[in-house]
């Protein structure tokens, strides 16, 4: 039976460490501020933004939600970003993606001051991740690394296979594993004999977006299996990319969905905002 990597508990521990730091910062007159821009009324995005707001309150941040109508023009949206860039009480800015039709997310990402880019999506921050001298780590991959560290799973020398090559998850995930001296393989939709490649993994990270995509025959006995996917199964129930029931008896350690990577992403967003607040006040 695999060791269950409890993202809920690890995320709670991290958030309470952040809250303790915020208490100290407030004594110096600094309250970390995070602005989250939501354009339109996509229900999933509304839920994500609400959760971010709630997380801000829990750790003692100033959380500001900026709701804009779906009819907002590109220029109006960029003007909001520029205003937030100029504010000294806002240390982190993010724009909830995807944006409604007609708005270009790459222009918005490029407009956010890299020092306030707590999602680490700006090309300047992506470049820092490539070099390995990053200020902010992209939240989901960094959340995975935090799970690995706090579960005392060594990366060095291990064969790490990442399924998925998105800019948000797959690519930065591979870079972070490489930075810790893993031997990294990135798989994607054109990879040949995916199961055979995955079976070589000591650490297998699935970021595909397809329910039960990773089956038992793709997993080496004893491997660490990290499931980034958020999907709905045939009954509408939340599930990951890994066929948990089939893989769990084979794996050495595994993250559940829900309760694995998901809670870590928001915790890492809080950590990045805290880092941004400290940097902008000359404290790091
Ligand atoms: P994406 O759609 O941008 O990328 C999916 C990747 O999977 C692509 O690179 C593609 O090449 C690969 N892929 C698709 N079909 C494949 C196949 N048959 N074989 C091998 N590779 C294949 O998605 P994303 O933004 O990277 O997100 C991936 C999943 O992670 C989604 O379920 C998403 O909801 C979830 N996610 C979770 C969190 C979290 O906080 N837990 C955060 C971000 C994304």
Tab-separated table of N, CA, C and O in Angstrom, residues 58-168:
chain	number	residue	atom	x	y	z
A	58	UNK	N	-7.290	34.135	5.660
A	58	UNK	CA	-6.786	33.184	6.650
A	58	UNK	C	-5.354	33.466	7.086
A	58	UNK	O	-5.009	33.269	8.239
A	59	UNK	N	-4.518	33.904	6.139
A	59	UNK	CA	-3.115	34.148	6.519
A	59	UNK	C	-2.867	35.599	6.941
A	59	UNK	O	-1.758	35.954	7.317
A	60	UNK	N	-3.907	36.425	6.862
A	60	UNK	CA	-3.777	37.814	7.333
A	60	UNK	C	-3.366	38.811	6.267
A	60	UNK	O	-2.925	39.918	6.571
A	61	UNK	N	-3.501	38.429	4.994
A	61	UNK	CA	-3.179	39.361	3.902
A	61	UNK	C	-4.341	40.319	3.671
A	61	UNK	O	-5.479	40.043	4.049
A	62	UNK	N	-4.016	41.412	2.955
A	62	UNK	CA	-5.062	42.227	2.354
A	62	UNK	C	-5.350	41.606	0.985
A	62	UNK	O	-4.483	41.607	0.108
A	63	UNK	N	-6.537	41.050	0.816
A	63	UNK	CA	-6.920	40.450	-0.472
A	63	UNK	C	-7.905	41.363	-1.168
A	63	UNK	O	-8.858	41.827	-0.538
A	64	UNK	N	-7.648	41.639	-2.434
A	64	UNK	CA	-8.551	42.536	-3.158
A	64	UNK	C	-9.006	41.860	-4.443
A	64	UNK	O	-8.178	41.444	-5.253
A	65	UNK	N	-10.303	41.730	-4.564
A	65	UNK	CA	-10.848	41.107	-5.765
A	65	UNK	C	-11.398	42.187	-6.678
A	65	UNK	O	-12.208	43.013	-6.251
A	66	UNK	N	-10.938	42.187	-7.920
A	66	UNK	CA	-11.401	43.201	-8.873
A	66	UNK	C	-12.230	42.511	-9.937
A	66	UNK	O	-11.710	41.734	-10.738
A	67	UNK	N	-13.538	42.725	-9.887
A	67	UNK	CA	-14.445	42.074	-10.844
A	67	UNK	C	-14.711	43.005	-12.012
A	67	UNK	O	-15.153	44.135	-11.821
A	68	UNK	N	-14.433	42.531	-13.190
A	68	UNK	CA	-14.683	43.329	-14.391
A	68	UNK	C	-15.679	42.579	-15.275
A	68	UNK	O	-15.658	41.340	-15.330
A	69	UNK	N	-16.528	43.319	-15.977
A	69	UNK	CA	-17.499	42.635	-16.838
A	69	UNK	C	-16.831	41.982	-18.053
A	69	UNK	O	-15.726	42.387	-18.445
A	70	UNK	N	-17.502	40.983	-18.618
A	70	UNK	CA	-16.959	40.261	-19.782
A	70	UNK	C	-16.776	41.193	-20.977
A	70	UNK	O	-16.027	40.878	-21.904
A	71	UNK	N	-17.444	42.339	-20.928
A	71	UNK	CA	-17.351	43.311	-22.033
A	71	UNK	C	-16.111	44.214	-21.923
A	71	UNK	O	-15.896	45.081	-22.766
A	72	UNK	N	-15.310	44.017	-20.873
A	72	UNK	CA	-14.103	44.842	-20.676
A	72	UNK	C	-13.208	44.754	-21.915
A	72	UNK	O	-13.009	43.672	-22.465
A	73	UNK	N	-12.664	45.900	-22.327
A	73	UNK	CA	-11.759	45.888	-23.486
A	73	UNK	C	-10.335	45.583	-23.014
A	73	UNK	O	-10.014	45.713	-21.820
A	74	UNK	N	-9.513	45.199	-23.974
A	74	UNK	CA	-8.103	44.905	-23.662
A	74	UNK	C	-7.451	46.110	-22.996
A	74	UNK	O	-6.760	45.975	-21.989
A	75	UNK	N	-7.699	47.299	-23.539
A	75	UNK	CA	-7.056	48.499	-23.010
A	75	UNK	C	-7.527	48.785	-21.585
A	75	UNK	O	-6.726	49.156	-20.717
A	76	UNK	N	-8.831	48.580	-21.335
A	76	UNK	CA	-9.350	48.808	-19.965
A	76	UNK	C	-8.689	47.835	-18.983
A	76	UNK	O	-8.307	48.215	-17.870
A	77	UNK	N	-8.538	46.607	-19.415
A	77	UNK	CA	-7.917	45.603	-18.546
A	77	UNK	C	-6.446	45.956	-18.267
A	77	UNK	O	-5.991	45.891	-17.109
A	78	UNK	N	-5.747	46.367	-19.297
A	78	UNK	CA	-4.337	46.741	-19.116
A	78	UNK	C	-4.212	47.965	-18.207
A	78	UNK	O	-3.273	48.062	-17.412
A	79	UNK	N	-5.184	48.866	-18.293
A	79	UNK	CA	-5.163	50.058	-17.433
A	79	UNK	C	-5.320	49.653	-15.962
A	79	UNK	O	-4.655	50.220	-15.078
A	80	UNK	N	-6.161	48.655	-15.708
A	80	UNK	CA	-6.337	48.160	-14.326
A	80	UNK	C	-5.017	47.566	-13.821
A	80	UNK	O	-4.582	47.824	-12.689
A	81	UNK	N	-4.362	46.807	-14.679
A	81	UNK	CA	-3.070	46.199	-14.299
A	81	UNK	C	-2.053	47.299	-13.982
A	81	UNK	O	-1.352	47.237	-12.959
A	82	UNK	N	-1.988	48.308	-14.839
A	82	UNK	CA	-1.012	49.388	-14.630
A	82	UNK	C	-1.269	50.117	-13.308
A	82	UNK	O	-0.334	50.467	-12.588
A	83	UNK	N	-2.543	50.307	-12.999
A	83	UNK	CA	-2.902	50.963	-11.723
A	83	UNK	C	-2.397	50.123	-10.543
A	83	UNK	O	-1.839	50.654	-9.582
A	84	UNK	N	-2.610	48.824	-10.632
A	84	UNK	CA	-2.185	47.935	-9.540
A	84	UNK	C	-0.658	47.886	-9.447
A	84	UNK	O	-0.096	47.827	-8.349
A	85	UNK	N	0.007	47.937	-10.601
A	85	UNK	CA	1.481	47.961	-10.607
A	85	UNK	C	2.000	49.137	-9.782
A	85	UNK	O	3.027	49.026	-9.108
A	86	UNK	N	1.268	50.259	-9.856
A	86	UNK	CA	1.745	51.496	-9.221
A	86	UNK	C	1.421	51.563	-7.722
A	86	UNK	O	1.989	52.390	-7.009
A	87	UNK	N	0.542	50.696	-7.250
A	87	UNK	CA	0.125	50.794	-5.842
A	87	UNK	C	1.133	50.136	-4.899
A	87	UNK	O	1.562	49.004	-5.143
A	88	UNK	N	1.461	50.832	-3.822
A	88	UNK	CA	2.460	50.276	-2.905
A	88	UNK	C	1.847	49.297	-1.890
A	88	UNK	O	2.575	48.540	-1.252
A	89	UNK	N	0.513	49.328	-1.769
A	89	UNK	CA	-0.129	48.397	-0.821
A	89	UNK	C	-0.454	47.052	-1.479
A	89	UNK	O	-0.898	46.128	-0.806
A	90	UNK	N	-0.252	46.957	-2.788
A	90	UNK	CA	-0.482	45.699	-3.509
A	90	UNK	C	0.886	45.144	-3.931
A	90	UNK	O	1.607	45.770	-4.707
A	91	UNK	N	1.201	43.955	-3.398
A	91	UNK	CA	2.523	43.370	-3.680
A	91	UNK	C	2.455	42.268	-4.724
A	91	UNK	O	3.454	41.939	-5.356
A	92	UNK	N	1.276	41.672	-4.857
A	92	UNK	CA	1.103	40.602	-5.840
A	92	UNK	C	-0.139	40.852	-6.680
A	92	UNK	O	-1.153	41.336	-6.170
A	93	UNK	N	-0.017	40.548	-7.984
A	93	UNK	CA	-1.156	40.747	-8.890
A	93	UNK	C	-1.330	39.473	-9.696
A	93	UNK	O	-0.349	38.923	-10.210
A	94	UNK	N	-2.574	39.033	-9.819
A	94	UNK	CA	-2.802	37.978	-10.805
A	94	UNK	C	-4.136	38.182	-11.478
A	94	UNK	O	-5.064	38.764	-10.908
A	95	UNK	N	-4.183	37.728	-12.705
A	95	UNK	CA	-5.408	37.813	-13.479
A	95	UNK	C	-5.881	36.379	-13.704
A	95	UNK	O	-5.118	35.552	-14.215
A	96	UNK	N	-7.082	36.082	-13.250
A	96	UNK	CA	-7.589	34.708	-13.366
A	96	UNK	C	-7.789	34.341	-14.835
A	96	UNK	O	-8.457	35.058	-15.573
A	97	UNK	N	-7.192	33.230	-15.236
A	97	UNK	CA	-7.312	32.744	-16.616
A	97	UNK	C	-8.235	31.517	-16.639
A	97	UNK	O	-8.343	30.838	-15.626
A	98	UNK	N	-8.878	31.232	-17.737
A	98	UNK	CA	-8.819	31.918	-19.018
A	98	UNK	C	-9.643	33.196	-19.031
A	98	UNK	O	-10.601	33.335	-18.255
A	99	UNK	N	-9.262	34.111	-19.924
A	99	UNK	CA	-10.015	35.350	-20.102
A	99	UNK	C	-11.142	35.123	-21.102
A	99	UNK	O	-11.042	34.231	-21.953
A	100	UNK	N	-12.199	35.925	-21.019
A	100	UNK	CA	-13.269	35.794	-22.016
A	100	UNK	C	-12.730	36.038	-23.425
A	100	UNK	O	-11.699	36.695	-23.602
A	101	UNK	N	-13.452	35.512	-24.377
A	101	UNK	CA	-13.105	35.628	-25.804
A	101	UNK	C	-12.759	37.073	-26.172
A	101	UNK	O	-13.422	38.004	-25.707
A	102	UNK	N	-11.736	37.269	-26.962
A	102	UNK	CA	-11.403	38.613	-27.447
A	102	UNK	C	-10.328	39.281	-26.616
A	102	UNK	O	-9.776	40.301	-27.027
A	103	UNK	N	-10.030	38.728	-25.431
A	103	UNK	CA	-8.969	39.321	-24.606
A	103	UNK	C	-7.741	38.415	-24.671
A	103	UNK	O	-7.860	37.191	-24.599
A	104	UNK	N	-6.582	39.045	-24.803
A	104	UNK	CA	-5.341	38.296	-24.996
A	104	UNK	C	-4.609	38.161	-23.654
A	104	UNK	O	-4.122	39.151	-23.116
A	105	UNK	N	-4.550	36.922	-23.133
A	105	UNK	CA	-3.923	36.756	-21.809
A	105	UNK	C	-2.422	37.056	-21.840
A	105	UNK	O	-1.858	37.522	-20.851
A	106	UNK	N	-1.779	36.850	-22.998
A	106	UNK	CA	-0.324	37.090	-23.030
A	106	UNK	C	-0.018	38.580	-22.837
A	106	UNK	O	0.990	38.941	-22.219
A	107	UNK	N	-0.905	39.462	-23.334
A	107	UNK	CA	-0.692	40.905	-23.143
A	107	UNK	C	-0.855	41.281	-21.671
A	107	UNK	O	-0.137	42.149	-21.158
A	108	UNK	N	-1.797	40.622	-21.013
A	108	UNK	CA	-2.036	40.924	-19.591
A	108	UNK	C	-0.849	40.445	-18.750
A	108	UNK	O	-0.351	41.168	-17.887
A	109	UNK	N	-0.402	39.228	-19.037
A	109	UNK	CA	0.739	38.675	-18.284
A	109	UNK	C	1.967	39.577	-18.470
A	109	UNK	O	2.670	39.889	-17.512
A	110	UNK	N	2.172	40.035	-19.709
A	110	UNK	CA	3.343	40.880	-19.996
A	110	UNK	C	3.238	42.238	-19.306
A	110	UNK	O	4.263	42.881	-19.030
A	111	UNK	N	2.002	42.680	-19.017
A	111	UNK	CA	1.814	44.010	-18.415
A	111	UNK	C	2.038	44.007	-16.899
A	111	UNK	O	2.285	45.056	-16.299
A	112	UNK	N	1.937	42.841	-16.286
A	112	UNK	CA	2.109	42.778	-14.827
A	112	UNK	C	3.590	42.997	-14.494
A	112	UNK	O	4.478	42.394	-15.111
A	113	UNK	N	3.837	43.889	-13.536
A	113	UNK	CA	5.213	44.128	-13.084
A	113	UNK	C	5.807	42.782	-12.634
A	113	UNK	O	5.240	42.130	-11.754
A	114	UNK	N	6.930	42.341	-13.236
A	114	UNK	CA	7.506	41.034	-12.860
A	114	UNK	C	7.707	40.876	-11.351
A	114	UNK	O	7.631	39.766	-10.829
A	115	UNK	N	7.930	42.001	-10.645
A	115	UNK	CA	8.134	41.913	-9.189
A	115	UNK	C	6.838	41.580	-8.454
A	115	UNK	O	6.831	41.185	-7.303
A	116	UNK	N	5.690	41.817	-9.148
A	116	UNK	CA	4.388	41.525	-8.534
A	116	UNK	C	3.730	40.297	-9.166
A	116	UNK	O	2.596	39.962	-8.839
A	117	UNK	N	4.454	39.642	-10.051
A	117	UNK	CA	3.904	38.519	-10.827
A	117	UNK	C	3.973	37.232	-9.994
A	117	UNK	O	4.820	36.365	-10.220
A	118	UNK	N	3.066	37.120	-9.030
A	118	UNK	CA	3.130	36.009	-8.074
A	118	UNK	C	2.707	34.661	-8.667
A	118	UNK	O	2.886	33.624	-8.039
A	119	UNK	N	2.172	34.661	-9.884
A	119	UNK	CA	1.903	33.403	-10.591
A	119	UNK	C	3.171	32.923	-11.312
A	119	UNK	O	3.217	31.788	-11.781
A	120	UNK	N	4.153	33.822	-11.462
A	120	UNK	CA	5.405	33.525	-12.189
A	120	UNK	C	5.148	33.130	-13.643
A	120	UNK	O	5.771	32.211	-14.166
A	121	UNK	N	4.247	33.842	-14.280
A	121	UNK	CA	3.931	33.575	-15.694
A	121	UNK	C	4.654	34.536	-16.641
A	121	UNK	O	4.740	34.291	-17.830
A	122	UNK	N	5.105	35.694	-16.123
A	122	UNK	CA	5.772	36.695	-16.963
A	122	UNK	C	7.057	36.095	-17.555
A	122	UNK	O	7.787	35.360	-16.873
A	123	UNK	N	7.339	36.442	-18.823
A	123	UNK	CA	8.515	35.867	-19.500
A	123	UNK	C	9.803	36.093	-18.703
A	123	UNK	O	10.691	35.230	-18.690
A	124	UNK	N	9.873	37.246	-18.021
A	124	UNK	CA	11.084	37.509	-17.222
A	124	UNK	C	11.224	36.477	-16.091
A	124	UNK	O	12.312	35.963	-15.838
A	125	UNK	N	10.112	36.179	-15.448
A	125	UNK	CA	10.162	35.186	-14.367
A	125	UNK	C	10.369	33.772	-14.900
A	125	UNK	O	11.062	32.961	-14.273
A	126	UNK	N	9.778	33.478	-16.056
A	126	UNK	CA	9.991	32.167	-16.680
A	126	UNK	C	11.480	31.998	-17.008
A	126	UNK	O	12.062	30.936	-16.782
A	127	UNK	N	12.091	33.090	-17.497
A	127	UNK	CA	13.531	33.071	-17.797
A	127	UNK	C	14.350	32.781	-16.543
A	127	UNK	O	15.300	31.991	-16.570
A	128	UNK	N	13.953	33.415	-15.425
A	128	UNK	CA	14.668	33.161	-14.162
A	128	UNK	C	14.547	31.692	-13.755
A	128	UNK	O	15.496	31.111	-13.222
A	129	UNK	N	13.391	31.106	-14.015
A	129	UNK	CA	13.207	29.685	-13.656
A	129	UNK	C	14.149	28.816	-14.496
A	129	UNK	O	14.751	27.867	-13.999
A	130	UNK	N	14.316	29.174	-15.767
A	130	UNK	CA	15.225	28.427	-16.642
A	130	UNK	C	16.663	28.495	-16.116
A	130	UNK	O	17.393	27.518	-16.128
A	131	UNK	N	17.047	29.702	-15.664
A	131	UNK	CA	18.418	29.898	-15.191
A	131	UNK	C	18.599	29.289	-13.794
A	131	UNK	O	19.687	28.866	-13.422
A	132	UNK	N	17.501	29.261	-13.045
A	132	UNK	CA	17.578	28.682	-11.702
A	132	UNK	C	17.802	29.711	-10.615
A	132	UNK	O	18.165	29.371	-9.490
A	133	UNK	N	17.605	31.027	-10.943
A	133	UNK	CA	17.758	32.051	-9.902
A	133	UNK	C	16.416	32.758	-9.669
A	133	UNK	O	16.342	33.958	-9.513
A	134	UNK	N	15.356	31.980	-9.658
A	134	UNK	CA	14.001	32.527	-9.604
A	134	UNK	C	13.684	33.225	-8.284
A	134	UNK	O	14.179	32.844	-7.236
A	135	UNK	N	12.836	34.272	-8.425
A	135	UNK	CA	12.296	34.969	-7.255
A	135	UNK	C	11.001	34.272	-6.830
A	135	UNK	O	10.766	34.036	-5.662
A	136	UNK	N	10.178	34.001	-7.846
A	136	UNK	CA	8.902	33.324	-7.571
A	136	UNK	C	8.905	31.992	-8.299
A	136	UNK	O	9.328	31.903	-9.454
A	137	UNK	N	8.375	30.995	-7.629
A	137	UNK	CA	8.202	29.700	-8.279
A	137	UNK	C	6.771	29.599	-8.759
A	137	UNK	O	5.857	30.042	-8.052
A	138	UNK	N	6.526	29.040	-9.923
A	138	UNK	CA	5.149	28.862	-10.374
A	138	UNK	C	4.400	27.967	-9.373
A	138	UNK	O	4.922	26.942	-8.937
A	139	UNK	N	3.183	28.421	-9.002
A	139	UNK	CA	2.524	27.874	-7.800
A	139	UNK	C	2.304	26.359	-7.817
A	139	UNK	O	2.593	25.683	-6.822
A	140	UNK	N	1.786	25.815	-8.919
A	140	UNK	CA	1.464	24.380	-8.904
A	140	UNK	C	2.734	23.510	-8.869
A	140	UNK	O	2.857	22.645	-7.992
A	141	UNK	N	3.702	23.744	-9.777
A	141	UNK	CA	4.921	22.941	-9.678
A	141	UNK	C	5.647	23.133	-8.339
A	141	UNK	O	6.173	22.173	-7.775
A	142	UNK	N	5.645	24.369	-7.828
A	142	UNK	CA	6.299	24.597	-6.537
A	142	UNK	C	5.554	23.854	-5.431
A	142	UNK	O	6.170	23.350	-4.479
A	143	UNK	N	4.238	23.779	-5.564
A	143	UNK	CA	3.432	23.025	-4.594
A	143	UNK	C	3.805	21.550	-4.625
A	143	UNK	O	3.895	20.895	-3.574
A	144	UNK	N	4.047	21.033	-5.814
A	144	UNK	CA	4.463	19.630	-5.945
A	144	UNK	C	5.816	19.424	-5.260
A	144	UNK	O	6.011	18.450	-4.512
A	145	UNK	N	6.745	20.364	-5.478
A	145	UNK	CA	8.075	20.226	-4.860
A	145	UNK	C	7.959	20.254	-3.331
A	145	UNK	O	8.648	19.519	-2.633
A	146	UNK	N	7.075	21.112	-2.840
A	146	UNK	CA	6.870	21.208	-1.389
A	146	UNK	C	6.330	19.865	-0.849
A	146	UNK	O	6.763	19.398	0.209
A	147	UNK	N	5.417	19.250	-1.576
A	147	UNK	CA	4.886	17.933	-1.173
A	147	UNK	C	6.014	16.902	-1.135
A	147	UNK	O	6.107	16.095	-0.200
A	148	UNK	N	6.871	16.942	-2.154
A	148	UNK	CA	7.977	15.980	-2.251
A	148	UNK	C	8.955	16.197	-1.082
A	148	UNK	O	9.343	15.259	-0.395
A	149	UNK	N	9.299	17.473	-0.836
A	149	UNK	CA	10.252	17.771	0.244
A	149	UNK	C	9.705	17.355	1.599
A	149	UNK	O	10.385	16.698	2.376
A	150	UNK	N	8.464	17.786	1.850
A	150	UNK	CA	7.910	17.528	3.196
A	150	UNK	C	7.558	16.055	3.397
A	150	UNK	O	7.271	15.650	4.523
A	151	UNK	N	7.553	15.284	2.329
A	151	UNK	CA	7.353	13.835	2.461
A	151	UNK	C	8.696	13.108	2.459
A	151	UNK	O	8.743	11.879	2.420
A	152	UNK	N	9.772	13.905	2.468
A	152	UNK	CA	11.147	13.377	2.519
A	152	UNK	C	11.444	12.399	1.386
A	152	UNK	O	12.014	11.335	1.590
A	153	UNK	N	10.995	12.780	0.193
A	153	UNK	CA	11.294	11.980	-0.998
A	153	UNK	C	12.456	12.665	-1.726
A	153	UNK	O	12.358	13.840	-2.073
A	154	UNK	N	13.543	11.938	-1.900
A	154	UNK	CA	14.728	12.523	-2.555
A	154	UNK	C	14.517	12.545	-4.065
A	154	UNK	O	13.937	11.618	-4.630
A	155	UNK	N	14.962	13.625	-4.690
A	155	UNK	CA	14.829	13.756	-6.146
A	155	UNK	C	16.159	13.422	-6.838
A	155	UNK	O	16.180	12.842	-7.925
A	156	UNK	N	17.259	13.767	-6.167
A	156	UNK	CA	18.577	13.631	-6.782
A	156	UNK	C	18.811	12.228	-7.372
A	156	UNK	O	18.624	11.220	-6.675
A	157	UNK	N	19.199	12.223	-8.632
A	157	UNK	CA	19.540	10.955	-9.289
A	157	UNK	C	18.345	10.116	-9.716
A	157	UNK	O	18.498	9.111	-10.400
A	158	UNK	N	17.140	10.555	-9.315
A	158	UNK	CA	15.942	9.761	-9.646
A	158	UNK	C	15.508	10.051	-11.086
A	158	UNK	O	15.699	11.153	-11.600
A	159	UNK	N	14.881	9.066	-11.690
A	159	UNK	CA	14.283	9.313	-13.005
A	159	UNK	C	12.887	9.898	-12.778
A	159	UNK	O	12.014	9.246	-12.190
A	160	UNK	N	12.707	11.128	-13.202
A	160	UNK	CA	11.429	11.820	-13.013
A	160	UNK	C	10.754	11.940	-14.378
A	160	UNK	O	11.361	12.473	-15.312
A	161	UNK	N	9.549	11.465	-14.497
A	161	UNK	CA	8.817	11.583	-15.756
A	161	UNK	C	7.628	12.503	-15.528
A	161	UNK	O	6.815	12.273	-14.615
A	162	UNK	N	7.559	13.563	-16.336
A	162	UNK	CA	6.440	14.513	-16.253
A	162	UNK	C	5.586	14.301	-17.498
A	162	UNK	O	6.091	14.373	-18.619
A	163	UNK	N	4.299	14.021	-17.304
A	163	UNK	CA	3.403	13.907	-18.466
A	163	UNK	C	2.665	15.241	-18.594
A	163	UNK	O	1.930	15.638	-17.693
A	164	UNK	N	2.895	15.929	-19.697
A	164	UNK	CA	2.320	17.260	-19.915
A	164	UNK	C	3.426	18.279	-20.084
A	164	UNK	O	4.437	18.218	-19.385
A	165	UNK	N	3.249	19.192	-21.024
A	165	UNK	CA	4.297	20.189	-21.306
A	165	UNK	C	3.727	21.601	-21.352
A	165	UNK	O	4.198	22.451	-22.110
A	166	UNK	N	2.690	21.867	-20.566
A	166	UNK	CA	2.113	23.216	-20.570
A	166	UNK	C	3.079	24.194	-19.907
A	166	UNK	O	3.945	23.810	-19.118
A	167	UNK	N	2.888	25.491	-20.227
A	167	UNK	CA	3.736	26.527	-19.625
A	167	UNK	C	3.451	26.686	-18.145
A	167	UNK	O	4.307	27.133	-17.382
A	168	UNK	N	2.231	26.332	-17.740
A	168	UNK	CA	1.820	26.544	-16.345
A	168	UNK	C	2.275	25.394	-15.451
A	168	UNK	O	2.661	25.598	-14.304
